[in-house]
């Protein structure tokens, strides 16, 4: 990677995270050159890249660049995008995560980095509140199910085991932060609903929503010593779309989508969702 590409990546991430909000001015080229240890020509090349992508306005002679609305970016797999966004969410003093998904597998994986950072003393949030809604595996779900025999109970039994494992691990890892004195307040609540989730939704700190569709595929899945051909979903690799209600939002419609997604989650949470007891 060239120096200008590396610098453009750093500045792009600062804009996407809101560290450099819309309409703010970048530091001067001289200040950026000192920060990154390069000459001003390299800085100008990096800024030109960001101008072409729509992150910065054209610069006047000697004037610092101004941040514009971030360019729309292609969606990324859930495990990649969620991990990055949750890592940024954990920089807040009070962390709040609401999730609706088939299991908590993707969420568990995304939490690994910030939990390690808290253990190392690099992050120190004052509170963490996590609420999760997953389907009730004992209910009737459209998937997973065998391709040849929709009534076979083994796919749902497998889902029950997976869900219990990941939900239990999620609860244990987060509550242990409070038990070890690393985070003063930690709350983990898990509820179930009698629906088959056709999409996944993650709401972070009330300011952004990540949504993705579950694509149903036929694939062989191990169950004990057997291999079963079933209709299932690949949650980790499903693409997610990010919407923001914060200062990096592209428009008011995007902010309205985040607010409506939060209201939708609250409507499930406060009505038909039922607490689950983990052993």
Short mmCIF file of C-alpha atoms in Angstrom, two decimals:
data_model
loop_
_atom_site.label_atom_id
_atom_site.label_comp_id
_atom_site.label_asym_id
_atom_site.label_seq_id
_atom_site.Cartn_x
_atom_site.Cartn_y
_atom_site.Cartn_z
CA UNK A 1 0.00 0.00 0.00
CA UNK A 2 1.34 3.43 -0.94
CA UNK A 3 1.70 6.21 1.62
CA UNK A 4 -1.07 8.27 0.04
CA UNK A 5 -3.41 5.24 0.12
CA UNK A 6 -2.59 4.59 3.78
CA UNK A 7 -3.28 8.21 4.73
CA UNK A 8 -6.49 8.27 2.69
CA UNK A 9 -7.65 5.12 4.53
CA UNK A 10 -7.04 6.72 7.94
CA UNK A 11 -8.82 9.96 7.04
CA UNK A 12 -11.68 8.07 5.37
CA UNK A 13 -12.26 6.09 8.56
CA UNK A 14 -12.21 9.26 10.67
CA UNK A 15 -14.93 10.68 8.43
CA UNK A 16 -17.01 7.49 8.46
CA UNK A 17 -16.81 7.21 12.25
CA UNK A 18 -17.87 10.82 12.76
CA UNK A 19 -14.54 11.82 14.29
CA UNK A 20 -14.37 14.29 11.39
CA UNK A 21 -18.03 15.37 11.04
CA UNK A 22 -19.65 16.84 7.96
CA UNK A 23 -18.75 20.50 7.28
CA UNK A 24 -15.72 20.33 9.56
CA UNK A 25 -12.32 21.42 8.30
CA UNK A 26 -9.40 19.05 8.09
CA UNK A 27 -6.12 20.08 9.67
CA UNK A 28 -3.82 21.99 7.35
CA UNK A 29 -1.65 20.08 4.92
CA UNK A 30 1.36 21.09 7.00
CA UNK A 31 -0.23 19.63 10.16
CA UNK A 32 -1.20 16.41 8.35
CA UNK A 33 2.30 16.07 6.91
CA UNK A 34 3.75 16.32 10.42
CA UNK A 35 1.20 13.84 11.84
CA UNK A 36 1.88 11.17 9.20
CA UNK A 37 5.57 11.88 8.75
CA UNK A 38 5.38 12.54 5.00
CA UNK A 39 5.81 15.49 2.67
CA UNK A 40 2.95 17.75 1.58
CA UNK A 41 2.90 16.28 -1.92
CA UNK A 42 1.88 12.91 -0.45
CA UNK A 43 -0.81 14.63 1.64
CA UNK A 44 -2.18 16.39 -1.45
CA UNK A 45 -2.35 13.09 -3.31
CA UNK A 46 -4.25 11.47 -0.41
CA UNK A 47 -6.71 14.39 -0.26
CA UNK A 48 -7.24 14.18 -4.01
CA UNK A 49 -8.33 10.55 -3.60
CA UNK A 50 -10.88 11.55 -0.95
CA UNK A 51 -12.14 14.40 -3.13
CA UNK A 52 -12.80 11.98 -6.00
CA UNK A 53 -14.72 9.70 -3.62
CA UNK A 54 -16.89 12.58 -2.42
CA UNK A 55 -15.57 12.80 1.14
CA UNK A 56 -14.00 16.26 0.75
CA UNK A 57 -14.73 19.47 -1.13
CA UNK A 58 -12.26 20.87 -3.61
CA UNK A 59 -9.64 22.91 -1.79
CA UNK A 60 -8.89 26.55 -2.41
CA UNK A 61 -5.30 27.74 -2.46
CA UNK A 62 -3.90 27.18 1.03
CA UNK A 63 -7.32 26.48 2.58
CA UNK A 64 -7.94 23.26 4.54
CA UNK A 65 -10.29 20.71 2.93
CA UNK A 66 -13.88 20.54 4.20
CA UNK A 67 -15.68 17.26 4.93
CA UNK A 68 -18.79 16.61 2.84
CA UNK A 69 -21.28 13.76 3.08
CA UNK A 70 -19.44 10.44 2.93
CA UNK A 71 -19.80 8.66 -0.36
CA UNK A 72 -22.10 5.66 -0.31
CA UNK A 73 -20.04 2.52 0.10
CA UNK A 74 -20.75 -1.03 -0.92
CA UNK A 75 -22.18 -3.23 1.84
CA UNK A 76 -19.80 -5.65 3.51
CA UNK A 77 -20.26 -9.09 5.10
CA UNK A 78 -21.91 -9.00 8.51
CA UNK A 79 -18.91 -10.35 10.40
CA UNK A 80 -16.63 -7.63 8.96
CA UNK A 81 -18.96 -4.62 9.14
CA UNK A 82 -20.48 -5.40 12.53
CA UNK A 83 -17.06 -5.98 14.11
CA UNK A 84 -15.84 -2.59 12.89
CA UNK A 85 -18.95 -0.68 13.93
CA UNK A 86 -19.15 -2.30 17.38
CA UNK A 87 -15.48 -1.53 17.99
CA UNK A 88 -16.29 2.13 17.35
CA UNK A 89 -19.48 1.97 19.45
CA UNK A 90 -17.45 0.77 22.43
CA UNK A 91 -15.53 4.05 22.47
CA UNK A 92 -18.64 5.63 23.99
CA UNK A 93 -19.00 6.08 27.73
CA UNK A 94 -22.34 4.26 27.68
CA UNK A 95 -22.66 1.39 25.19
CA UNK A 96 -26.10 0.19 24.07
CA UNK A 97 -26.64 -2.65 21.60
CA UNK A 98 -30.00 -4.05 20.47
CA UNK A 99 -30.00 -7.06 18.16
CA UNK A 100 -32.60 -9.16 16.33
CA UNK A 101 -31.22 -12.25 14.62
CA UNK A 102 -31.49 -16.03 14.24
CA UNK A 103 -28.71 -16.63 16.78
CA UNK A 104 -26.11 -14.38 18.39
CA UNK A 105 -23.18 -15.93 16.52
CA UNK A 106 -22.27 -12.80 14.52
CA UNK A 107 -22.68 -10.56 17.57
CA UNK A 108 -20.46 -12.84 19.69
CA UNK A 109 -17.71 -12.69 17.08
CA UNK A 110 -17.97 -8.90 16.74
CA UNK A 111 -17.64 -8.38 20.50
CA UNK A 112 -14.31 -10.22 20.72
CA UNK A 113 -12.19 -7.16 19.88
CA UNK A 114 -13.71 -4.60 22.27
CA UNK A 115 -13.92 -7.13 25.11
CA UNK A 116 -10.22 -7.83 24.70
CA UNK A 117 -9.53 -4.08 24.65
CA UNK A 118 -11.48 -3.64 27.91
CA UNK A 119 -9.55 -6.48 29.53
CA UNK A 120 -6.29 -4.85 28.44
CA UNK A 121 -7.34 -1.47 29.85
CA UNK A 122 -7.50 0.21 26.44
CA UNK A 123 -11.26 0.83 26.70
CA UNK A 124 -13.22 1.74 29.82
CA UNK A 125 -16.94 2.26 29.21
CA UNK A 126 -19.00 3.06 32.30
CA UNK A 127 -21.95 0.94 31.22
CA UNK A 128 -22.90 -1.71 28.68
CA UNK A 129 -26.53 -2.61 27.95
CA UNK A 130 -27.27 -5.41 25.47
CA UNK A 131 -30.74 -6.57 24.46
CA UNK A 132 -31.20 -9.50 22.09
CA UNK A 133 -34.27 -10.97 20.43
CA UNK A 134 -33.96 -14.43 18.87
CA UNK A 135 -36.65 -16.85 17.63
CA UNK A 136 -38.07 -19.43 20.01
CA UNK A 137 -36.60 -22.69 18.62
CA UNK A 138 -39.40 -24.71 20.21
CA UNK A 139 -41.84 -22.90 17.91
CA UNK A 140 -42.55 -23.57 14.25
CA UNK A 141 -39.83 -22.02 12.09
CA UNK A 142 -39.60 -21.91 8.30
CA UNK A 143 -35.89 -22.78 8.53
CA UNK A 144 -33.68 -24.58 9.19
CA UNK A 145 -35.35 -27.74 7.87
CA UNK A 146 -34.43 -30.78 5.85
CA UNK A 147 -34.79 -30.46 2.09
CA UNK A 148 -36.43 -33.88 1.81
CA UNK A 149 -38.45 -33.92 5.04
CA UNK A 150 -39.71 -30.57 6.43
CA UNK A 151 -41.09 -32.32 9.51
CA UNK A 152 -37.81 -33.85 10.68
CA UNK A 153 -37.01 -32.34 14.13
CA UNK A 154 -33.21 -32.58 13.90
CA UNK A 155 -32.53 -29.18 12.22
CA UNK A 156 -34.45 -27.35 14.94
CA UNK A 157 -32.74 -29.38 17.63
CA UNK A 158 -29.41 -28.32 16.16
CA UNK A 159 -30.56 -24.68 16.15
CA UNK A 160 -31.62 -24.96 19.80
CA UNK A 161 -28.16 -26.17 20.76
CA UNK A 162 -26.39 -23.46 18.75
CA UNK A 163 -28.64 -20.70 20.09
CA UNK A 164 -28.23 -21.82 23.70
CA UNK A 165 -24.45 -22.01 23.30
CA UNK A 166 -24.02 -18.55 21.77
CA UNK A 167 -26.58 -16.83 24.00
CA UNK A 168 -24.98 -18.35 27.08
CA UNK A 169 -21.52 -17.32 25.93
CA UNK A 170 -22.70 -13.77 25.16
CA UNK A 171 -24.23 -13.38 28.60
CA UNK A 172 -21.22 -14.87 30.42
CA UNK A 173 -18.59 -12.79 28.59
CA UNK A 174 -20.39 -9.50 29.16
CA UNK A 175 -21.42 -10.07 32.78
CA UNK A 176 -17.89 -11.17 33.63
CA UNK A 177 -16.73 -7.61 32.85
CA UNK A 178 -18.76 -6.38 35.83
CA UNK A 179 -17.70 -9.30 38.01
CA UNK A 180 -14.05 -8.47 37.33
CA UNK A 181 -14.61 -4.77 38.08
CA UNK A 182 -13.79 -3.69 34.54
CA UNK A 183 -17.17 -2.09 33.74
CA UNK A 184 -19.34 -0.70 36.58
CA UNK A 185 -22.72 -1.49 34.99
CA UNK A 186 -23.48 -4.38 32.63
CA UNK A 187 -26.93 -5.56 31.58
CA UNK A 188 -27.65 -8.47 29.23
CA UNK A 189 -31.26 -9.33 28.42
CA UNK A 190 -32.33 -12.03 25.96
CA UNK A 191 -35.88 -12.57 24.76
CA UNK A 192 -37.54 -14.83 22.20
CA UNK A 193 -40.39 -14.42 19.73
CA UNK A 194 -42.41 -16.93 17.73
CA UNK A 195 -41.23 -15.74 14.32
CA UNK A 196 -38.70 -16.82 11.72
CA UNK A 197 -36.29 -13.89 11.21
CA UNK A 198 -35.87 -13.12 7.52
CA UNK A 199 -33.41 -10.34 8.27
CA UNK A 200 -30.97 -9.34 11.01
CA UNK A 201 -30.86 -5.95 12.68
CA UNK A 202 -28.27 -4.38 14.97
CA UNK A 203 -28.86 -1.00 16.64
CA UNK A 204 -25.75 0.63 18.11
CA UNK A 205 -25.92 3.41 20.72
CA UNK A 206 -29.22 4.59 19.27
CA UNK A 207 -27.37 6.28 16.40
CA UNK A 208 -26.95 3.64 13.73
CA UNK A 209 -28.63 0.57 12.31
CA UNK A 210 -27.06 -2.35 10.49
CA UNK A 211 -29.49 -4.50 8.54
CA UNK A 212 -29.02 -7.58 6.39
CA UNK A 213 -31.18 -10.20 4.74
CA UNK A 214 -30.91 -13.90 5.46
CA UNK A 215 -30.40 -15.74 2.18
CA UNK A 216 -31.82 -19.27 2.38
CA UNK A 217 -29.57 -21.91 0.81
CA UNK A 218 -29.59 -25.68 0.52
CA UNK A 219 -26.40 -27.08 2.02
CA UNK A 220 -25.04 -30.11 3.86
CA UNK A 221 -24.80 -29.61 7.62
CA UNK A 222 -23.24 -31.91 10.18
CA UNK A 223 -25.44 -33.29 12.93
CA UNK A 224 -23.58 -35.70 15.17
CA UNK A 225 -22.10 -38.36 12.92
CA UNK A 226 -24.58 -37.55 10.14
CA UNK A 227 -24.59 -35.05 7.33
CA UNK A 228 -28.00 -33.57 6.61
CA UNK A 229 -29.05 -31.71 3.47
CA UNK A 230 -31.08 -28.79 4.79
CA UNK A 231 -32.38 -25.35 3.99
CA UNK A 232 -30.33 -23.03 6.17
CA UNK A 233 -28.88 -19.49 6.23
CA UNK A 234 -25.33 -18.18 6.29
CA UNK A 235 -25.48 -15.32 8.77
CA UNK A 236 -21.80 -14.38 9.03
CA UNK A 237 -21.43 -13.80 5.29
CA UNK A 238 -24.74 -12.00 4.68
CA UNK A 239 -24.26 -8.41 3.51
CA UNK A 240 -25.31 -5.66 5.92
CA UNK A 241 -26.31 -2.09 5.15
CA UNK A 242 -25.43 0.72 7.54
CA UNK A 243 -27.65 3.71 8.27
CA UNK A 244 -26.71 6.54 10.59
CA UNK A 245 -28.68 9.06 12.62
CA UNK A 246 -25.50 10.75 13.83
CA UNK A 247 -23.50 13.63 12.38
CA UNK A 248 -22.17 11.42 9.56
CA UNK A 249 -25.67 10.68 8.18
CA UNK A 250 -26.15 11.32 4.48
CA UNK A 251 -29.67 12.76 4.79
CA UNK A 252 -32.72 12.93 7.04
CA UNK A 253 -34.25 9.84 5.47
CA UNK A 254 -31.31 7.80 6.70
CA UNK A 255 -31.77 9.18 10.21
CA UNK A 256 -35.49 8.43 10.04
CA UNK A 257 -34.74 4.82 9.10
CA UNK A 258 -32.61 4.39 12.24
CA UNK A 259 -35.36 5.89 14.41
CA UNK A 260 -38.04 3.69 12.84
CA UNK A 261 -35.85 0.60 13.24
CA UNK A 262 -35.45 1.40 16.93
CA UNK A 263 -39.22 1.80 17.30
CA UNK A 264 -39.76 -1.52 15.53
CA UNK A 265 -37.38 -3.27 17.93
CA UNK A 266 -39.05 -1.65 20.93
CA UNK A 267 -42.45 -2.77 19.67
CA UNK A 268 -41.33 -6.41 19.66
CA UNK A 269 -39.46 -6.10 22.95
CA UNK A 270 -42.34 -4.59 24.87
CA UNK A 271 -45.15 -6.79 23.51
CA UNK A 272 -44.68 -10.33 22.19
CA UNK A 273 -41.04 -11.00 23.15
CA UNK A 274 -40.63 -13.22 26.21
CA UNK A 275 -37.60 -13.50 28.52
CA UNK A 276 -35.48 -16.61 28.13
CA UNK A 277 -33.80 -18.31 31.08
CA UNK A 278 -30.25 -19.51 30.49
CA UNK A 279 -28.74 -22.20 32.63
#
